[in-house]
Amino acid sequence: MKIRGPASVSGVMRVPGDKSVSHRTLILGALAPGESLVEGLLESADVHSTRSCLTRLGARIERLGQGKYRVNGFESGPEEPREVLDCGNSGTTVRLLMGLVAAHPISCVFAGDASLSERPMERVVRPLSEAGATFLGRAGSTRLPLAVRGGNLRPLDHRTPVASAQVKSCLLLAALNSTGTWRVTEPAATRDHTERMLEGAGVVLWRDGSTVELTGPQRPRPLSVTVVGDISSAAFFIAAGLLAADDGLALQGVSLNPSRTGFLDAVKAMGGSLEIVEGEPVSGEPQGRLVVRRSQLTGTTIGGSLVPRLIDEIPILAVLAATARGRTVIRDAAELRAKECDRIKATVEALDLLGAKVQEQADGLIIDGVTELVGAEVASRDDHRIAMSMAIAGLAARGTTTIARTGCVDISYPSFWTDLARVAPDALHRDEDSLA
Ligand code: S3P
């Protein structure tokens, strides 16, 4: 994809459904006896991975229309699948489903693409093994592919070494079908979609700050969910608006779950013009309308408990910091190295090519704002969030920015290029040779 900048953006838009909520809707729908209904499901490659694994485990998931699905839950529990559970590129799929199957007397094999096979699974394998599940990896490895034998699990009181909603959710899903009280304590609170949706489905749990407790067994009731707009997808357009919307850019129906709004807090701390009008919650998730305008930003410091609230938005935040006045320091974010690619390295390399002043740190980035970025050829590393971050950087940069292998946006935001073309009509040029 070629992007010619500087380009301006304007208009009104709605981003697709939240990825985290979409995965969880299908999973809880599969666990609930009877029929659940979903509207606004994100139809992306990652959510498709969850759908196909759940189907292999015996759930019936039917597409009724655009984003509209009916889920018929397992009869009594998941069936032993005949085939490998292919989780594609999706960490949420593998980590949550490992928790689900570990609490049932079945065996399955989890696999994923090259990126997912490099990502750490120890964080779920260790507690689930301690609870009594058996894992088998190649040469004793805890990376994918992994075979799991589940069964009756002992309850755990687990302190997660990393703040990860995937680990927390994995253990809550294991607790649902076990006997006794499970407790998960995180170093900092992470996204709480699993807890909200479980409560919405009648499951009783207790939570306080970064600790959650669930006493099993409990079975969720069937759900009727409308999925809110994904704030992680909206972040790319919020950034585009801050860099290039003289007349403003409005985004409707964006999730405002406080465990996800760290990016909005950071943008405000940087002096961004951002208007937030909160509406009625949708299926237990706060949401609202945002209006964003071109702003001269100033550097900020990001660290501590703010990091899990904006972990997926750090690459696009780095793009904003690249032309902000002064220095931005991002620390406590070593987890970025364990995402779809090493996002610290990928962000530093791409922004450096665009003329930014960025220094790589073990657990983050230091960025000194420059007055202007200049178009260049950059790599997506097949990481959806890197590709989209660099597209927005390209809008602001002078000249042409070429991004190779941009098909990866399908992981979380298949209509990204179409949406970008709508708000920035003259900026995009598809280069057929460079498409993955
Ligand atoms: C997610 C949790 C986060 C996030 C990922 C989605 C989830 O990962 O980065 O995109 O849906 O639970 P971690 O749990 O590994 O931090």
Short mmCIF file of C-alpha atoms and ligand atoms in Angstrom, two decimals:
data_model
loop_
_atom_site.label_atom_id
_atom_site.label_comp_id
_atom_site.label_asym_id
_atom_site.label_seq_id
_atom_site.Cartn_x
_atom_site.Cartn_y
_atom_site.Cartn_z
CA MET A 1 0.00 0.00 0.00
CA LYS A 2 1.26 3.48 -0.84
CA ILE A 3 0.17 6.48 1.18
CA ARG A 4 0.79 10.01 -0.02
CA GLY A 5 1.07 12.67 2.64
CA PRO A 6 0.52 15.00 4.18
CA ALA A 7 -3.16 14.29 3.69
CA SER A 8 -6.12 15.52 5.66
CA VAL A 9 -8.93 13.43 7.14
CA SER A 10 -12.52 14.28 7.94
CA GLY A 11 -15.97 12.75 8.28
CA VAL A 12 -18.00 10.52 10.53
CA MET A 13 -17.25 6.84 10.96
CA ARG A 14 -17.94 3.72 12.99
CA VAL A 15 -15.20 1.16 13.63
CA PRO A 16 -15.92 -2.60 13.59
CA GLY A 17 -16.79 -4.67 16.67
CA ASP A 18 -14.34 -5.16 19.52
CA LYS A 19 -12.02 -8.11 18.98
CA SER A 20 -11.73 -9.11 22.65
CA VAL A 21 -15.50 -8.94 23.15
CA SER A 22 -16.12 -10.88 19.92
CA HIS A 23 -13.90 -13.81 20.99
CA ARG A 24 -15.55 -13.94 24.40
CA THR A 25 -19.08 -13.80 23.01
CA LEU A 26 -18.47 -16.91 20.91
CA ILE A 27 -16.72 -18.72 23.77
CA LEU A 28 -19.40 -18.00 26.38
CA GLY A 29 -22.09 -18.75 23.80
CA ALA A 30 -20.47 -22.17 23.29
CA LEU A 31 -20.41 -22.82 27.04
CA ALA A 32 -24.04 -21.80 27.59
CA PRO A 33 -26.75 -24.43 27.08
CA GLY A 34 -29.14 -23.33 24.31
CA GLU A 35 -29.06 -20.48 21.85
CA SER A 36 -27.09 -17.23 22.09
CA LEU A 37 -27.39 -14.35 19.64
CA VAL A 38 -24.69 -11.87 18.62
CA GLU A 39 -24.83 -8.69 16.59
CA GLY A 40 -21.88 -6.63 15.44
CA LEU A 41 -19.41 -9.50 15.79
CA LEU A 42 -16.01 -8.59 14.37
CA GLU A 43 -15.62 -10.69 11.23
CA SER A 44 -11.83 -10.86 11.22
CA ALA A 45 -9.26 -13.64 10.88
CA ASP A 46 -8.61 -13.89 14.65
CA VAL A 47 -12.30 -14.18 15.51
CA HIS A 48 -12.68 -16.70 12.71
CA SER A 49 -9.97 -18.81 14.40
CA THR A 50 -12.02 -18.88 17.61
CA ARG A 51 -15.15 -19.73 15.66
CA SER A 52 -13.55 -22.65 13.83
CA CYS A 53 -11.95 -24.08 17.01
CA LEU A 54 -15.28 -23.90 18.88
CA THR A 55 -16.99 -25.65 15.97
CA ARG A 56 -14.39 -28.43 16.17
CA LEU A 57 -15.20 -28.71 19.87
CA GLY A 58 -18.90 -29.24 19.09
CA ALA A 59 -20.54 -25.78 19.23
CA ARG A 60 -22.88 -24.84 16.36
CA ILE A 61 -22.20 -21.32 15.13
CA GLU A 62 -24.32 -20.01 12.26
CA ARG A 63 -23.90 -16.75 10.37
CA LEU A 64 -27.28 -15.06 9.96
CA GLY A 65 -26.03 -11.89 8.25
CA GLN A 66 -23.27 -9.28 8.43
CA GLY A 67 -21.87 -9.59 11.98
CA LYS A 68 -24.97 -11.49 13.07
CA TYR A 69 -24.54 -14.97 14.52
CA ARG A 70 -26.45 -17.67 16.37
CA VAL A 71 -24.45 -19.91 18.72
CA ASN A 72 -25.79 -23.22 19.98
CA GLY A 73 -23.74 -24.20 23.00
CA PHE A 74 -22.18 -27.57 23.80
CA GLU A 75 -24.72 -30.19 24.87
CA SER A 76 -22.94 -31.17 28.07
CA GLY A 77 -19.39 -30.02 27.41
CA PRO A 78 -16.87 -29.73 24.57
CA GLU A 79 -16.31 -32.86 22.45
CA GLU A 80 -12.89 -34.27 21.83
CA PRO A 81 -12.00 -32.79 18.44
CA ARG A 82 -10.90 -35.04 15.57
CA GLU A 83 -8.67 -32.37 14.15
CA VAL A 84 -6.00 -29.99 15.38
CA LEU A 85 -7.33 -26.74 16.86
CA ASP A 86 -5.70 -24.24 14.53
CA CYS A 87 -5.57 -20.86 16.30
CA GLY A 88 -3.95 -19.07 13.35
CA ASN A 89 -2.37 -15.81 14.56
CA SER A 90 -4.60 -15.43 17.62
CA GLY A 91 -3.17 -15.45 21.16
CA THR A 92 -6.62 -14.86 22.63
CA THR A 93 -7.99 -17.96 20.88
CA VAL A 94 -5.30 -20.31 22.12
CA ARG A 95 -4.96 -19.00 25.67
CA LEU A 96 -8.67 -18.77 26.42
CA LEU A 97 -9.51 -22.10 24.81
CA MET A 98 -6.71 -23.88 26.69
CA GLY A 99 -8.45 -22.84 29.92
CA LEU A 100 -11.79 -24.03 28.60
CA VAL A 101 -10.64 -27.50 27.48
CA ALA A 102 -8.31 -28.09 30.46
CA ALA A 103 -11.34 -28.42 32.74
CA HIS A 104 -12.93 -31.19 30.63
CA PRO A 105 -11.86 -34.83 30.21
CA ILE A 106 -10.78 -34.47 26.58
CA SER A 107 -7.51 -34.30 24.67
CA CYS A 108 -6.72 -31.78 21.94
CA VAL A 109 -3.82 -30.41 20.01
CA PHE A 110 -3.41 -26.64 19.68
CA ALA A 111 -1.40 -25.18 16.80
CA GLY A 112 -0.91 -21.76 15.23
CA ASP A 113 0.95 -19.85 12.55
CA ALA A 114 4.67 -19.04 12.68
CA SER A 115 4.15 -15.94 14.83
CA LEU A 116 1.85 -17.63 17.37
CA SER A 117 4.23 -20.60 17.58
CA GLU A 118 6.94 -18.22 18.82
CA ARG A 119 4.78 -16.65 21.53
CA PRO A 120 4.99 -17.66 25.22
CA MET A 121 2.39 -20.20 26.40
CA GLU A 122 4.21 -20.95 29.66
CA ARG A 123 2.03 -18.33 31.37
CA VAL A 124 -1.05 -20.56 30.90
CA VAL A 125 0.64 -23.96 30.71
CA ARG A 126 2.21 -23.57 34.15
CA PRO A 127 -0.92 -22.72 36.19
CA LEU A 128 -3.13 -25.17 34.30
CA SER A 129 -0.53 -27.92 34.87
CA GLU A 130 -0.41 -27.03 38.55
CA ALA A 131 -4.20 -27.43 38.62
CA GLY A 132 -3.87 -30.92 37.12
CA ALA A 133 -4.02 -30.61 33.30
CA THR A 134 -1.34 -32.38 31.24
CA PHE A 135 0.57 -30.66 28.42
CA LEU A 136 2.88 -32.23 25.92
CA GLY A 137 5.09 -30.13 23.66
CA ARG A 138 7.90 -30.90 21.25
CA ALA A 139 11.14 -31.56 23.18
CA GLY A 140 9.44 -30.41 26.35
CA SER A 141 8.70 -26.99 24.87
CA THR A 142 5.77 -24.92 26.14
CA ARG A 143 5.32 -23.25 22.72
CA LEU A 144 2.83 -24.40 20.11
CA PRO A 145 2.06 -26.99 18.90
CA LEU A 146 0.90 -28.33 22.26
CA ALA A 147 -1.26 -31.32 23.17
CA VAL A 148 -3.47 -30.94 26.23
CA ARG A 149 -5.25 -33.57 28.31
CA GLY A 150 -7.86 -31.99 30.59
CA GLY A 151 -9.84 -33.35 33.49
CA ASN A 152 -10.87 -32.59 37.04
CA LEU A 153 -8.83 -29.58 38.07
CA ARG A 154 -7.83 -28.49 41.56
CA PRO A 155 -8.66 -24.85 42.31
CA LEU A 156 -5.78 -22.37 42.16
CA ASP A 157 -4.81 -19.19 43.94
CA HIS A 158 -2.65 -17.75 41.17
CA ARG A 159 -0.58 -14.58 40.99
CA THR A 160 0.13 -13.87 37.33
CA PRO A 161 3.73 -12.73 36.79
CA VAL A 162 2.60 -10.56 33.83
CA ALA A 163 -0.52 -8.43 33.55
CA SER A 164 -2.46 -10.39 30.94
CA ALA A 165 -6.20 -10.54 30.37
CA GLN A 166 -5.66 -13.69 28.35
CA VAL A 167 -4.12 -15.50 31.31
CA LYS A 168 -6.79 -14.21 33.70
CA SER A 169 -9.56 -15.24 31.29
CA CYS A 170 -7.98 -18.65 30.70
CA LEU A 171 -8.10 -19.38 34.43
CA LEU A 172 -11.65 -18.06 34.84
CA LEU A 173 -12.81 -20.34 32.03
CA ALA A 174 -11.05 -23.28 33.72
CA ALA A 175 -12.68 -22.36 37.05
CA LEU A 176 -16.16 -22.39 35.51
CA ASN A 177 -16.11 -26.16 35.10
CA SER A 178 -14.07 -27.05 38.20
CA THR A 179 -15.08 -27.53 41.81
CA GLY A 180 -13.90 -24.94 44.32
CA THR A 181 -12.77 -21.33 44.42
CA TRP A 182 -10.15 -20.00 42.01
CA ARG A 183 -8.45 -16.69 42.63
CA VAL A 184 -6.37 -14.73 40.10
CA THR A 185 -4.31 -11.70 41.13
CA GLU A 186 -2.56 -9.58 38.52
CA PRO A 187 0.31 -7.13 38.94
CA ALA A 188 -2.00 -4.48 37.39
CA ALA A 189 -5.64 -4.67 36.36
CA THR A 190 -6.24 -5.75 32.75
CA ARG A 191 -9.28 -5.61 30.46
CA ASP A 192 -12.31 -7.03 32.23
CA HIS A 193 -14.55 -8.14 29.33
CA THR A 194 -14.60 -11.75 30.53
CA GLU A 195 -15.78 -10.74 34.00
CA ARG A 196 -18.45 -8.39 32.63
CA MET A 197 -19.77 -10.95 30.20
CA LEU A 198 -19.74 -13.77 32.76
CA GLU A 199 -21.75 -11.55 35.12
CA GLY A 200 -24.11 -10.72 32.25
CA ALA A 201 -24.63 -14.47 31.77
CA GLY A 202 -25.57 -14.94 35.44
CA VAL A 203 -22.22 -16.27 36.68
CA VAL A 204 -21.35 -15.13 40.21
CA LEU A 205 -17.84 -13.83 40.73
CA TRP A 206 -16.11 -11.53 43.15
CA ARG A 207 -13.64 -8.89 42.10
CA ASP A 208 -11.68 -6.13 43.67
CA GLY A 209 -9.03 -4.11 41.79
CA SER A 210 -6.64 -6.60 40.27
CA THR A 211 -8.05 -9.74 41.98
CA VAL A 212 -10.93 -11.88 40.79
CA GLU A 213 -12.46 -14.99 42.35
CA LEU A 214 -14.82 -17.52 40.86
CA THR A 215 -16.29 -20.61 42.54
CA GLY A 216 -17.15 -23.45 40.18
CA PRO A 217 -18.90 -25.24 38.78
CA GLN A 218 -21.21 -22.67 37.18
CA ARG A 219 -22.77 -22.64 33.75
CA PRO A 220 -23.37 -19.33 31.95
CA ARG A 221 -26.88 -18.60 30.65
CA PRO A 222 -27.33 -18.01 26.90
CA LEU A 223 -26.51 -14.45 25.89
CA SER A 224 -27.80 -11.79 23.58
CA VAL A 225 -24.87 -9.50 22.84
CA THR A 226 -24.32 -6.45 20.68
CA VAL A 227 -20.59 -5.95 20.30
CA VAL A 228 -19.31 -2.38 20.87
CA GLY A 229 -16.83 -0.69 18.52
CA ASP A 230 -13.18 -1.60 19.16
CA ILE A 231 -11.24 1.23 20.81
CA SER A 232 -7.99 -0.41 19.64
CA SER A 233 -9.18 -0.04 16.03
CA ALA A 234 -10.54 3.45 16.74
CA ALA A 235 -7.09 4.45 18.05
CA PHE A 236 -5.70 4.53 14.49
CA PHE A 237 -8.37 7.00 13.41
CA ILE A 238 -8.13 9.03 16.61
CA ALA A 239 -4.44 9.40 15.79
CA ALA A 240 -5.25 10.28 12.17
CA GLY A 241 -7.62 12.97 13.44
CA LEU A 242 -5.04 14.43 15.83
CA LEU A 243 -2.49 14.58 13.04
CA ALA A 244 -4.68 15.66 10.15
CA ALA A 245 -8.33 16.55 10.89
CA ASP A 246 -8.69 20.33 10.55
CA ASP A 247 -12.47 20.04 10.42
CA GLY A 248 -12.66 17.22 12.95
CA LEU A 249 -13.28 13.48 12.66
CA ALA A 250 -16.14 11.81 14.56
CA LEU A 251 -16.18 8.16 15.67
CA GLN A 252 -19.41 6.59 16.86
CA GLY A 253 -20.07 3.65 19.15
CA VAL A 254 -16.53 3.29 20.49
CA SER A 255 -15.95 1.16 23.59
CA LEU A 256 -15.18 3.31 26.65
CA ASN A 257 -14.52 0.43 29.04
CA PRO A 258 -12.14 2.03 31.60
CA SER A 259 -9.82 -0.98 31.41
CA ARG A 260 -9.25 -0.07 27.73
CA THR A 261 -9.21 3.74 27.66
CA GLY A 262 -5.54 4.34 28.53
CA PHE A 263 -4.94 5.65 24.99
CA LEU A 264 -7.57 8.37 25.48
CA ASP A 265 -5.93 9.35 28.79
CA ALA A 266 -2.53 9.53 27.10
CA VAL A 267 -3.88 11.63 24.23
CA LYS A 268 -5.44 14.07 26.72
CA ALA A 269 -2.17 14.24 28.68
CA MET A 270 -0.43 15.11 25.38
CA GLY A 271 -2.83 18.02 24.82
CA GLY A 272 -4.94 16.40 22.08
CA SER A 273 -8.31 17.90 21.18
CA LEU A 274 -10.64 15.03 22.02
CA GLU A 275 -14.30 15.34 22.89
CA ILE A 276 -15.96 12.31 24.49
CA VAL A 277 -19.74 11.98 24.75
CA GLU A 278 -20.64 8.87 26.71
CA GLY A 279 -23.84 7.08 25.67
CA GLU A 280 -25.78 4.22 27.23
CA PRO A 281 -23.74 1.04 27.78
CA VAL A 282 -24.15 -1.67 25.14
CA SER A 283 -24.36 -5.25 26.48
CA GLY A 284 -22.61 -4.23 29.70
CA GLU A 285 -19.83 -2.29 27.97
CA PRO A 286 -19.56 1.52 28.30
CA GLN A 287 -19.42 3.27 24.92
CA GLY A 288 -19.79 6.65 23.29
CA ARG A 289 -18.97 9.09 20.51
CA LEU A 290 -15.61 10.76 20.06
CA VAL A 291 -14.71 13.88 18.11
CA VAL A 292 -11.06 14.54 17.45
CA ARG A 293 -9.25 17.50 15.83
CA ARG A 294 -5.76 18.31 14.61
CA SER A 295 -3.65 19.26 17.63
CA GLN A 296 -0.06 20.16 18.45
CA LEU A 297 0.79 17.44 20.95
CA THR A 298 3.45 17.45 23.67
CA GLY A 299 5.48 14.52 24.95
CA THR A 300 4.37 12.44 27.92
CA THR A 301 5.43 9.54 30.13
CA ILE A 302 3.65 6.19 29.98
CA GLY A 303 4.29 3.43 32.52
CA GLY A 304 2.98 1.39 35.45
CA SER A 305 -0.69 0.50 35.65
CA LEU A 306 -1.49 2.64 32.58
CA VAL A 307 0.36 0.16 30.34
CA PRO A 308 -2.18 -2.72 30.36
CA ARG A 309 -4.90 -0.13 29.62
CA LEU A 310 -3.22 0.80 26.30
CA ILE A 311 -0.90 -2.11 25.54
CA ASP A 312 -2.15 -2.62 21.96
CA GLU A 313 -2.11 1.13 21.25
CA ILE A 314 1.59 1.71 21.98
CA PRO A 315 2.76 1.54 18.33
CA ILE A 316 0.21 4.18 17.28
CA LEU A 317 0.99 6.25 20.37
CA ALA A 318 4.63 6.17 19.28
CA VAL A 319 3.55 7.58 15.90
CA LEU A 320 1.87 10.49 17.71
CA ALA A 321 4.91 10.99 19.93
CA ALA A 322 7.15 11.15 16.84
CA THR A 323 5.94 14.66 15.97
CA ALA A 324 4.92 15.80 19.47
CA ARG A 325 6.86 18.64 21.09
CA GLY A 326 9.50 17.28 23.46
CA ARG A 327 10.19 13.78 24.75
CA THR A 328 7.88 10.81 25.27
CA VAL A 329 9.04 7.98 27.49
CA ILE A 330 7.23 4.61 27.34
CA ARG A 331 8.36 2.12 30.00
CA ASP A 332 7.14 -1.06 31.77
CA ALA A 333 6.02 -2.35 28.37
CA ALA A 334 8.36 -5.33 27.80
CA GLU A 335 5.20 -7.35 26.99
CA LEU A 336 5.24 -5.64 23.59
CA ARG A 337 8.06 -7.96 22.62
CA ALA A 338 5.74 -10.98 23.07
CA LYS A 339 2.95 -9.77 20.75
CA GLU A 340 2.31 -10.73 17.10
CA CYS A 341 5.88 -9.51 16.50
CA ASP A 342 8.42 -7.72 18.70
CA ARG A 343 6.49 -4.46 18.60
CA ILE A 344 9.25 -2.43 20.28
CA LYS A 345 11.73 -3.37 17.55
CA ALA A 346 9.20 -3.08 14.73
CA THR A 347 8.06 0.39 15.85
CA VAL A 348 11.62 1.68 16.31
CA GLU A 349 12.72 0.37 12.91
CA ALA A 350 9.76 1.74 10.97
CA LEU A 351 9.65 5.14 12.66
CA ASP A 352 13.40 5.51 12.24
CA LEU A 353 12.98 5.03 8.47
CA LEU A 354 10.37 7.81 8.48
CA GLY A 355 12.85 10.22 10.09
CA ALA A 356 11.67 10.01 13.71
CA LYS A 357 14.08 10.13 16.65
CA VAL A 358 13.37 6.90 18.52
CA GLN A 359 15.50 4.92 20.94
CA GLU A 360 14.83 1.29 21.77
CA GLN A 361 14.73 0.41 25.48
CA ALA A 362 14.48 -3.07 27.00
CA ASP A 363 10.94 -2.32 28.22
CA GLY A 364 9.80 0.48 25.93
CA LEU A 365 10.78 3.45 23.81
CA ILE A 366 12.12 6.99 24.14
CA ILE A 367 10.89 9.32 21.41
CA ASP A 368 12.02 12.89 20.79
CA GLY A 369 9.54 14.73 18.62
CA VAL A 370 10.66 16.05 15.23
CA THR A 371 8.83 18.71 13.20
CA GLU A 372 8.05 16.43 10.28
CA LEU A 373 8.16 12.79 9.18
CA VAL A 374 9.27 11.92 5.65
CA GLY A 375 7.77 9.09 3.57
CA ALA A 376 9.82 5.88 3.20
CA GLU A 377 9.45 2.13 2.59
CA VAL A 378 8.56 0.38 5.83
CA ALA A 379 7.76 -3.22 6.85
CA SER A 380 4.61 -4.44 8.57
CA ARG A 381 6.37 -7.60 9.82
CA ASP A 382 2.99 -9.19 9.12
CA ASP A 383 1.68 -7.52 12.27
CA HIS A 384 -1.73 -5.86 11.82
CA ARG A 385 -1.13 -3.11 14.37
CA ILE A 386 2.27 -2.20 12.91
CA ALA A 387 0.79 -2.00 9.38
CA MET A 388 -2.05 0.27 10.53
CA SER A 389 0.22 2.46 12.69
CA MET A 390 2.55 3.04 9.75
CA ALA A 391 -0.38 3.84 7.46
CA ILE A 392 -1.34 6.67 9.83
CA ALA A 393 2.30 7.80 10.08
CA GLY A 394 2.28 7.85 6.26
CA LEU A 395 -0.72 10.20 6.21
CA ALA A 396 1.23 12.71 8.26
CA ALA A 397 4.60 12.21 6.53
CA ARG A 398 5.70 14.31 3.56
CA GLY A 399 5.93 12.25 0.36
CA THR A 400 5.10 8.61 -0.22
CA THR A 401 5.17 5.90 2.43
CA THR A 402 5.12 2.35 1.09
CA ILE A 403 4.06 -0.47 3.39
CA ALA A 404 4.72 -4.02 2.26
CA ARG A 405 2.55 -6.99 3.29
CA THR A 406 -0.53 -5.15 4.41
CA GLY A 407 -2.97 -8.09 4.16
CA CYS A 408 -2.33 -8.67 7.90
CA VAL A 409 -4.90 -5.97 8.78
CA ASP A 410 -7.46 -8.80 8.27
CA ILE A 411 -6.45 -10.08 11.73
CA SER A 412 -8.35 -7.32 13.54
CA TYR A 413 -9.70 -4.80 11.02
CA PRO A 414 -10.45 -6.19 7.54
CA SER A 415 -12.11 -2.95 6.35
CA PHE A 416 -9.24 -0.73 7.52
CA TRP A 417 -8.09 0.36 4.06
CA THR A 418 -11.63 1.04 2.87
CA ASP A 419 -12.37 3.06 6.00
CA LEU A 420 -9.12 5.00 5.66
CA ALA A 421 -9.85 5.72 2.00
CA ARG A 422 -13.28 7.11 3.00
CA VAL A 423 -11.88 9.64 5.48
CA ALA A 424 -8.70 10.41 3.49
CA PRO A 425 -9.85 9.96 -0.14
CA ASP A 426 -6.67 11.11 -1.94
CA ALA A 427 -4.05 9.49 0.24
CA LEU A 428 -4.17 5.79 -0.67
CA HIS A 429 -2.70 3.94 -3.63
CA ARG A 430 -2.75 0.19 -3.77
CA ASP A 431 0.46 -1.29 -5.13
CA GLU A 432 -0.54 -4.72 -6.46
CA ASP A 433 3.05 -6.05 -6.36
CA SER A 434 3.49 -5.42 -2.67
CA LEU A 435 0.27 -6.99 -1.45
CA ALA A 436 0.74 -10.11 0.64
C1 S3P B 1 -6.37 -9.52 24.81
C2 S3P B 1 -5.45 -9.26 25.79
C3 S3P B 1 -4.17 -8.59 25.52
C4 S3P B 1 -4.16 -7.89 24.17
C5 S3P B 1 -4.74 -8.73 23.08
C6 S3P B 1 -6.17 -9.12 23.41
C7 S3P B 1 -7.61 -10.21 25.19
O1 S3P B 1 -3.15 -9.57 25.50
O2 S3P B 1 -2.84 -7.50 23.84
O3 S3P B 1 -4.72 -8.04 21.85
O4 S3P B 1 -8.57 -10.23 24.39
O5 S3P B 1 -7.67 -10.74 26.31
P1 S3P B 1 -2.43 -10.07 26.85
O6 S3P B 1 -3.43 -10.75 27.68
O7 S3P B 1 -1.36 -11.03 26.37
O8 S3P B 1 -1.85 -8.85 27.47
#
